mmCIF file of C-alpha atoms in Angstrom:
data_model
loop_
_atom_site.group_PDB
_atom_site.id
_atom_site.type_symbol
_atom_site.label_atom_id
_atom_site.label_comp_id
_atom_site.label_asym_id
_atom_site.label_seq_id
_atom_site.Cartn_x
_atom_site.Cartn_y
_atom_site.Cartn_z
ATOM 1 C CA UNK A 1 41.996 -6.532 48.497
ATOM 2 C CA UNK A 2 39.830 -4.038 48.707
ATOM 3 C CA UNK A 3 37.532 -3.190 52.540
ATOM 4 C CA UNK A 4 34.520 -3.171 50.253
ATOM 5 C CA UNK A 5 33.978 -4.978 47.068
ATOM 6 C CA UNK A 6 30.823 -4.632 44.754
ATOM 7 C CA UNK A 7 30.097 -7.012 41.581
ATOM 8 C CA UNK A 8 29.878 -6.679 39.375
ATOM 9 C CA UNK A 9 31.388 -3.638 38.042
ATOM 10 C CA UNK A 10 29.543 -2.371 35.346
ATOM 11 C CA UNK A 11 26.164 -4.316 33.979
ATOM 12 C CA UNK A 12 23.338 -3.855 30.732
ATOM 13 C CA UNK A 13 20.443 -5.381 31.362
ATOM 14 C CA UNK A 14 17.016 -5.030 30.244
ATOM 15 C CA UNK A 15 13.507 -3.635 30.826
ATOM 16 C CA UNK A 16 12.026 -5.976 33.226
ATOM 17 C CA UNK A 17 14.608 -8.534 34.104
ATOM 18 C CA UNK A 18 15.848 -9.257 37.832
ATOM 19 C CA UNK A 19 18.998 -8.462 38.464
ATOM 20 C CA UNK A 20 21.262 -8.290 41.799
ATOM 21 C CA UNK A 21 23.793 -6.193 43.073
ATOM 22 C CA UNK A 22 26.326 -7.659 45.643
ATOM 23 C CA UNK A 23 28.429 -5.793 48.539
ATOM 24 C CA UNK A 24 30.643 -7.876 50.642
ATOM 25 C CA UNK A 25 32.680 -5.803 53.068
ATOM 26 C CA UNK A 26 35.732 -6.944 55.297
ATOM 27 C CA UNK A 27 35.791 -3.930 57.590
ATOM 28 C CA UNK A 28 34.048 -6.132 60.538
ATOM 29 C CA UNK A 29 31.396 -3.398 60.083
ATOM 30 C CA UNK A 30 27.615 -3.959 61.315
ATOM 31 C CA UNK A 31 26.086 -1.374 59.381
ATOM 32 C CA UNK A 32 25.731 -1.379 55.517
ATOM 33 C CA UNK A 33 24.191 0.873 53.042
ATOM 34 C CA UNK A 34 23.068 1.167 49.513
ATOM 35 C CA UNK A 35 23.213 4.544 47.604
ATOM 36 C CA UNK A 36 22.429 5.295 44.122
ATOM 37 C CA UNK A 37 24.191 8.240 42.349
ATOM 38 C CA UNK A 38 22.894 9.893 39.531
ATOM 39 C CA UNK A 39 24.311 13.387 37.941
ATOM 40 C CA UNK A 40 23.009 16.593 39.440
ATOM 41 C CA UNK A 41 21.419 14.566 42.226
ATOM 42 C CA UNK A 42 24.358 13.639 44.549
ATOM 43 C CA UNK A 43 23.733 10.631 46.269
ATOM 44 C CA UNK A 44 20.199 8.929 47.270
ATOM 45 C CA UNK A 45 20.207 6.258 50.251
ATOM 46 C CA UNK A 46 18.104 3.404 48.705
ATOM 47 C CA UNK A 47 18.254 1.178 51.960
ATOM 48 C CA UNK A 48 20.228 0.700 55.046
ATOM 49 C CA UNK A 49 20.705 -2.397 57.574
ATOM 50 C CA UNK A 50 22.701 -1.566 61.251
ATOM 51 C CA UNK A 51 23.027 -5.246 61.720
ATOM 52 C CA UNK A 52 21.850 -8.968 60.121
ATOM 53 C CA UNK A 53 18.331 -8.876 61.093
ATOM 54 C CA UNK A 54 17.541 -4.967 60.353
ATOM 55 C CA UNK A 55 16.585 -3.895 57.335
ATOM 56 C CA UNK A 56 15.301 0.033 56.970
ATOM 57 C CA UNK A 57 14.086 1.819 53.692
ATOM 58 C CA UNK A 58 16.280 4.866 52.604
ATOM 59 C CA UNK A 59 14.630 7.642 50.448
ATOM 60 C CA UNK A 60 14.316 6.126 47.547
ATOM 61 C CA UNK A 61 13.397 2.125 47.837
ATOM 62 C CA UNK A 62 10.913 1.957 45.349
ATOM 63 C CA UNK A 63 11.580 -0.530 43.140
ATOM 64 C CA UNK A 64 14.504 -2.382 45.506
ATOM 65 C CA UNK A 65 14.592 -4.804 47.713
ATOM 66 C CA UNK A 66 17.607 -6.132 49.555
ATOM 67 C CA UNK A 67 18.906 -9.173 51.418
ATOM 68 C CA UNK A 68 21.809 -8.782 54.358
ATOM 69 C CA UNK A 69 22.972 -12.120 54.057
ATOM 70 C CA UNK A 70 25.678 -11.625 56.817
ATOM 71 C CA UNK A 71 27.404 -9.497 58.599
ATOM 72 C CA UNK A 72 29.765 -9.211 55.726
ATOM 73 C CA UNK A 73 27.408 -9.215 53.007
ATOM 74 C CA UNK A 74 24.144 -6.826 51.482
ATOM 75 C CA UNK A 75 22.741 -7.038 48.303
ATOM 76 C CA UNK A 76 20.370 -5.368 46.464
ATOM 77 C CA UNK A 77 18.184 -6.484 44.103
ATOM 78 C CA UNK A 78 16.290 -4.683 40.985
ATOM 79 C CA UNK A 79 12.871 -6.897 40.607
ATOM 80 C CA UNK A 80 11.677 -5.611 37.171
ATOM 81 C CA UNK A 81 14.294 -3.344 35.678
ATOM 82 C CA UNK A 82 12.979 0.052 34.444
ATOM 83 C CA UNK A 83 15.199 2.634 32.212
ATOM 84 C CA UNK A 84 15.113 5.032 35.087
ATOM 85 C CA UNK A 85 16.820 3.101 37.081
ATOM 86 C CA UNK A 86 20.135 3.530 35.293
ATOM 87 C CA UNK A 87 22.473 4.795 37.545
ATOM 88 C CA UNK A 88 25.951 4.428 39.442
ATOM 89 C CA UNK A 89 25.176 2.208 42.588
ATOM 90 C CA UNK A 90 27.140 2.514 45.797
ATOM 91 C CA UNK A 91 27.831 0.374 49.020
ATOM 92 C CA UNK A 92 29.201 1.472 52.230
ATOM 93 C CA UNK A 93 29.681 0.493 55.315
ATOM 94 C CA UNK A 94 30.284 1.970 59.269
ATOM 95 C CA UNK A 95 30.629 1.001 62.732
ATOM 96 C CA UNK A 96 30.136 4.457 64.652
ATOM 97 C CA UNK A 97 30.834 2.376 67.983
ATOM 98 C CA UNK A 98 34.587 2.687 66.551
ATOM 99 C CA UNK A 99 35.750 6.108 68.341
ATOM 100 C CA UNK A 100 34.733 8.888 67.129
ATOM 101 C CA UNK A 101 35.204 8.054 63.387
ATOM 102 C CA UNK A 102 31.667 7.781 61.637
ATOM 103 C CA UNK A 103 32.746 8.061 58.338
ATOM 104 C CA UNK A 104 31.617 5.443 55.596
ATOM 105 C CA UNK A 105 34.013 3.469 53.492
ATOM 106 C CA UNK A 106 32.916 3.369 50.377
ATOM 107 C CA UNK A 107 33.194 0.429 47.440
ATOM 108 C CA UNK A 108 34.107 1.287 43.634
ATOM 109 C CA UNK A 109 30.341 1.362 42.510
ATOM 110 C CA UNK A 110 27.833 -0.597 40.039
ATOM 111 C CA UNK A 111 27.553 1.146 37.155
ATOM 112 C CA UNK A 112 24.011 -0.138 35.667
ATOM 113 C CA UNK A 113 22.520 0.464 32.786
ATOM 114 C CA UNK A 114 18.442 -0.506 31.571
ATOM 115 C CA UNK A 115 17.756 -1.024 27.938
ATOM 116 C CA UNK B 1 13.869 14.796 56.929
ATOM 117 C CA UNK B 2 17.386 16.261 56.372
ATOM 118 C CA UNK B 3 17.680 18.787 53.069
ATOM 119 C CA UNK B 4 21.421 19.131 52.260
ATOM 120 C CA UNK B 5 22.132 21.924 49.413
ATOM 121 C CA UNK B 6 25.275 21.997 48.174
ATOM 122 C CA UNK B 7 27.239 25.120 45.977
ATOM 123 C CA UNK B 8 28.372 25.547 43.526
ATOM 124 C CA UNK B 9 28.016 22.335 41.161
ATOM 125 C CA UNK B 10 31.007 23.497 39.488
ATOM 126 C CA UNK B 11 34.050 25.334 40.361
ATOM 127 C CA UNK B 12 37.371 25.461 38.187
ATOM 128 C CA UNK B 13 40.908 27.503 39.784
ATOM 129 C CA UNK B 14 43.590 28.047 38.936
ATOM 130 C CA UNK B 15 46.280 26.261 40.575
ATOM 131 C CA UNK B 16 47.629 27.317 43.517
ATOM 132 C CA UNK B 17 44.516 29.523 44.553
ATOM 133 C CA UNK B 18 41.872 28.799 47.020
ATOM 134 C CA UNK B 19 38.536 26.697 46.213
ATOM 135 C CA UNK B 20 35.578 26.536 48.956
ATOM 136 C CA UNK B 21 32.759 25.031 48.728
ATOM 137 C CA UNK B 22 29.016 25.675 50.809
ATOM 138 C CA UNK B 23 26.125 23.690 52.253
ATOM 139 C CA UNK B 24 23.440 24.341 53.762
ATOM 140 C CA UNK B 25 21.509 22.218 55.965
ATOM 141 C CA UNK B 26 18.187 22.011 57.207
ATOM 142 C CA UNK B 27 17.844 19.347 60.622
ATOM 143 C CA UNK B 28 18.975 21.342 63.851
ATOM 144 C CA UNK B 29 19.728 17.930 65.320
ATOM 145 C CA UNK B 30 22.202 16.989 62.634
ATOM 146 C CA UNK B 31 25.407 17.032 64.625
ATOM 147 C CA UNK B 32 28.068 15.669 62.203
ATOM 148 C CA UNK B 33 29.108 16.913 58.846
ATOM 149 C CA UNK B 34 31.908 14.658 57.019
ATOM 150 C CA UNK B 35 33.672 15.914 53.319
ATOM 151 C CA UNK B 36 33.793 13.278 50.476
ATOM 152 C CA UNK B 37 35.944 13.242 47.054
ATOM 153 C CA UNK B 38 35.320 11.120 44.539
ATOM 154 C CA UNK B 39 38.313 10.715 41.787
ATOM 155 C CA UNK B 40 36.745 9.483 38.622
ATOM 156 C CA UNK B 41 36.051 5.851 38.641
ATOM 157 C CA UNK B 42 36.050 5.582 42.490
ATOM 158 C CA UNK B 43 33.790 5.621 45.501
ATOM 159 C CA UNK B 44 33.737 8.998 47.518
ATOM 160 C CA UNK B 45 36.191 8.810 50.582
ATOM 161 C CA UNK B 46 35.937 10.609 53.349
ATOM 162 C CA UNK B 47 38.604 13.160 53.502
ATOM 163 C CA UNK B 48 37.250 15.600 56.587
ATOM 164 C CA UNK B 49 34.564 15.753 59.452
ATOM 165 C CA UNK B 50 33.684 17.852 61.636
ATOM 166 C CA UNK B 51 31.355 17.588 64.955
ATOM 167 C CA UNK B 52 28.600 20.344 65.899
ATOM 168 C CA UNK B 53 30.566 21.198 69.016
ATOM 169 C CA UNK B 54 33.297 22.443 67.030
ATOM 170 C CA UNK B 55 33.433 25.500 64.551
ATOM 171 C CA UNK B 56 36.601 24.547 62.193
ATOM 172 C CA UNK B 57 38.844 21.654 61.771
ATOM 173 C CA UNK B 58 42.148 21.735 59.929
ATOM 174 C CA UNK B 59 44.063 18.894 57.829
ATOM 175 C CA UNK B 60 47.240 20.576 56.267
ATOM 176 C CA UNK B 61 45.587 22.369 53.000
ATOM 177 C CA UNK B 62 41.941 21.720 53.476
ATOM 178 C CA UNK B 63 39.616 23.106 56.189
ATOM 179 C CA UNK B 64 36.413 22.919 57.262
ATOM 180 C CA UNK B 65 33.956 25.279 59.157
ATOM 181 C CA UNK B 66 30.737 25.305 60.682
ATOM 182 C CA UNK B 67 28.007 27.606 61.323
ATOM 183 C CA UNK B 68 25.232 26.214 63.264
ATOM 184 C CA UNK B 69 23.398 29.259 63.767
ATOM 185 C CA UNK B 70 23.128 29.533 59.720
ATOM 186 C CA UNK B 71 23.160 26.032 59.402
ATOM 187 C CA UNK B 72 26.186 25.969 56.810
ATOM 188 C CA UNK B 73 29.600 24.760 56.539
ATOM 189 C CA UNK B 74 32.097 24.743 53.878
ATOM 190 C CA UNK B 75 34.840 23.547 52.844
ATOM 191 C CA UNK B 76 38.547 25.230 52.250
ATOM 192 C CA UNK B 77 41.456 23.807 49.869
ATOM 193 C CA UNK B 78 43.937 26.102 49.871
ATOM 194 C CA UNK B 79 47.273 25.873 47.795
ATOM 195 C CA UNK B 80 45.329 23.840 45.315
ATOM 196 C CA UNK B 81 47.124 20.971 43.010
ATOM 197 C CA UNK B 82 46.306 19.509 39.495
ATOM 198 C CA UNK B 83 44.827 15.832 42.119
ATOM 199 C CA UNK B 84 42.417 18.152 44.194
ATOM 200 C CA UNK B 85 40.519 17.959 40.512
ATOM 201 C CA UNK B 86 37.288 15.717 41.429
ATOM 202 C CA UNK B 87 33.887 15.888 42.761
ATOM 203 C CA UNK B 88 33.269 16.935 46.490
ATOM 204 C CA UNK B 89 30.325 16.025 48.703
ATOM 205 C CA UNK B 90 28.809 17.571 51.874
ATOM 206 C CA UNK B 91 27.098 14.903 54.265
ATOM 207 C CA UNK B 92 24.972 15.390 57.581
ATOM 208 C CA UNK B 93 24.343 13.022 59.663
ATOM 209 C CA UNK B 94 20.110 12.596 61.178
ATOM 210 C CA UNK B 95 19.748 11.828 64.405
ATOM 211 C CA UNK B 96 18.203 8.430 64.943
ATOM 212 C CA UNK B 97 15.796 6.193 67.776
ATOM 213 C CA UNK B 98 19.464 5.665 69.496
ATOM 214 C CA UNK B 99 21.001 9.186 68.624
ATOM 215 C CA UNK B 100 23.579 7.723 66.503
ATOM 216 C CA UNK B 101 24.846 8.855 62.964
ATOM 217 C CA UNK B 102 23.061 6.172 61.594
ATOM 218 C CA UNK B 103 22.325 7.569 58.236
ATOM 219 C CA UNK B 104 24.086 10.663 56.172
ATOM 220 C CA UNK B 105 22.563 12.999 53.437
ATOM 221 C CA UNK B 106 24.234 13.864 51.243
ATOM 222 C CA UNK B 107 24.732 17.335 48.926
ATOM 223 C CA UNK B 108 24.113 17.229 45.155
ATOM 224 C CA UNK B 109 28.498 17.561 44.887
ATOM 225 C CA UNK B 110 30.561 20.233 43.390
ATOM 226 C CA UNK B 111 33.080 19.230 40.258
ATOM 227 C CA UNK B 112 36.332 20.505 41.078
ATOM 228 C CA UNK B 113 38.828 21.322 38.026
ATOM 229 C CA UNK B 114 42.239 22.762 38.272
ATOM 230 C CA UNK B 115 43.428 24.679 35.925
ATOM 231 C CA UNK B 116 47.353 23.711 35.356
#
């Protein structure tokens, strides 16, 4: 199984409906991020939580919202889907108390598309 | 806030030769620039790093180096084969409230082809 696992893979949905992005993770990591990845732009940090009861805005949370369910899990949530926010969405995790390694692990992405 | 730029947005070689890839940075403080590649369909993973106290790292055909004076690094593949082909990122890492790498930012990416 995979460290990080998003669902659903790939999702249409329209103009103005809710819609929610999971992340569950089984690294044992505290801190979880959302990125959005669009082409020519690289990748945008939406938000970011370092444990259960943190939640921090990235550059771009306009628009999102997000729940960190447990330690395990993050989600992010689209309120009123908008066209522009089409996109490939990312999750990640890290636990820079582990060494010196600070890298992210990385799921397989959302890809999301508005109609 | 952290500005990482990222060249070029495409590079094609032939295989066998050298790629690099540059980014600039703009946060003095940043002290920790990892290397991502994304195959198609996948998440980036995290392939290199290097720390601001250091000025090049090795990993058998790829390389990284750092200039914190200029504020750039790069990165090397040398001896390049047809599964190098994807997109790279650049990261930096912003210093936080607790001085940890709590958050990278990341370059625009640069799609890697090789030519057969």
């Amino acid at each position: 199984d995979a460290d990080v696992t998003q669902t659903p893979r790939n999702r249409i949905t329209k103009t103005g409906k809710r819609i929610m992005l999971e992340c569950s993770q089984t690294k044992g990591h505290d801190r979880m991020y959302w990125y959005r990845q669009d082409p020519g732009l690289g990748l945008r940090l939406i938000y970011y939580s370092f444990d259960v009861k943190d939640i921090n805005k990235g550059e771009i949370s306009d628009g999102y919202s997000v729940s960190r369910q447990a330690q395990a899990k993050f989600s992010l949530s689209l309120e009123s889907a908008i066209p522009n926010q089409t996109a490939l969405y990312f999750c990640a995790t890290s636990d820079p108390g582990q060494g010196h390694n600070y890298g992210y692990t990385f799921g397989s992405g959302t890809r999301l598309t508005v109609v | 806030g952290e500005n990482v730029e990222q060249h070029p947005s495409t590079l094609s070689v032939q295989e066998g030769d050298s790629a690099v890839i540059k980014c600039t940075y703009s946060d003095s403080a940043s002290n920790y620039f990892p290397w991502y590649k994304q195959e198609l369909g996948k998440g980036p993973q995290l392939i290199i790093d290097i720390r601001s106290n250091v000025g090049e790292k090795k990993d058998q055909r790829i390389a990284v180096t750092l200039n914190k004076t200029a504020k750039h690094f790069s990165l090397h593949i040398t001896e390049t084969q047809p599964e190098d082909s994807a997109v790279y990122f650049c990261a930096a890492s912003t210093r936080g409230f607790n001085f940890g790498n709590e958050k990278l930012t990341f370059g625009t990416g640069t799609r890697l082809t090789i030519i057969p």
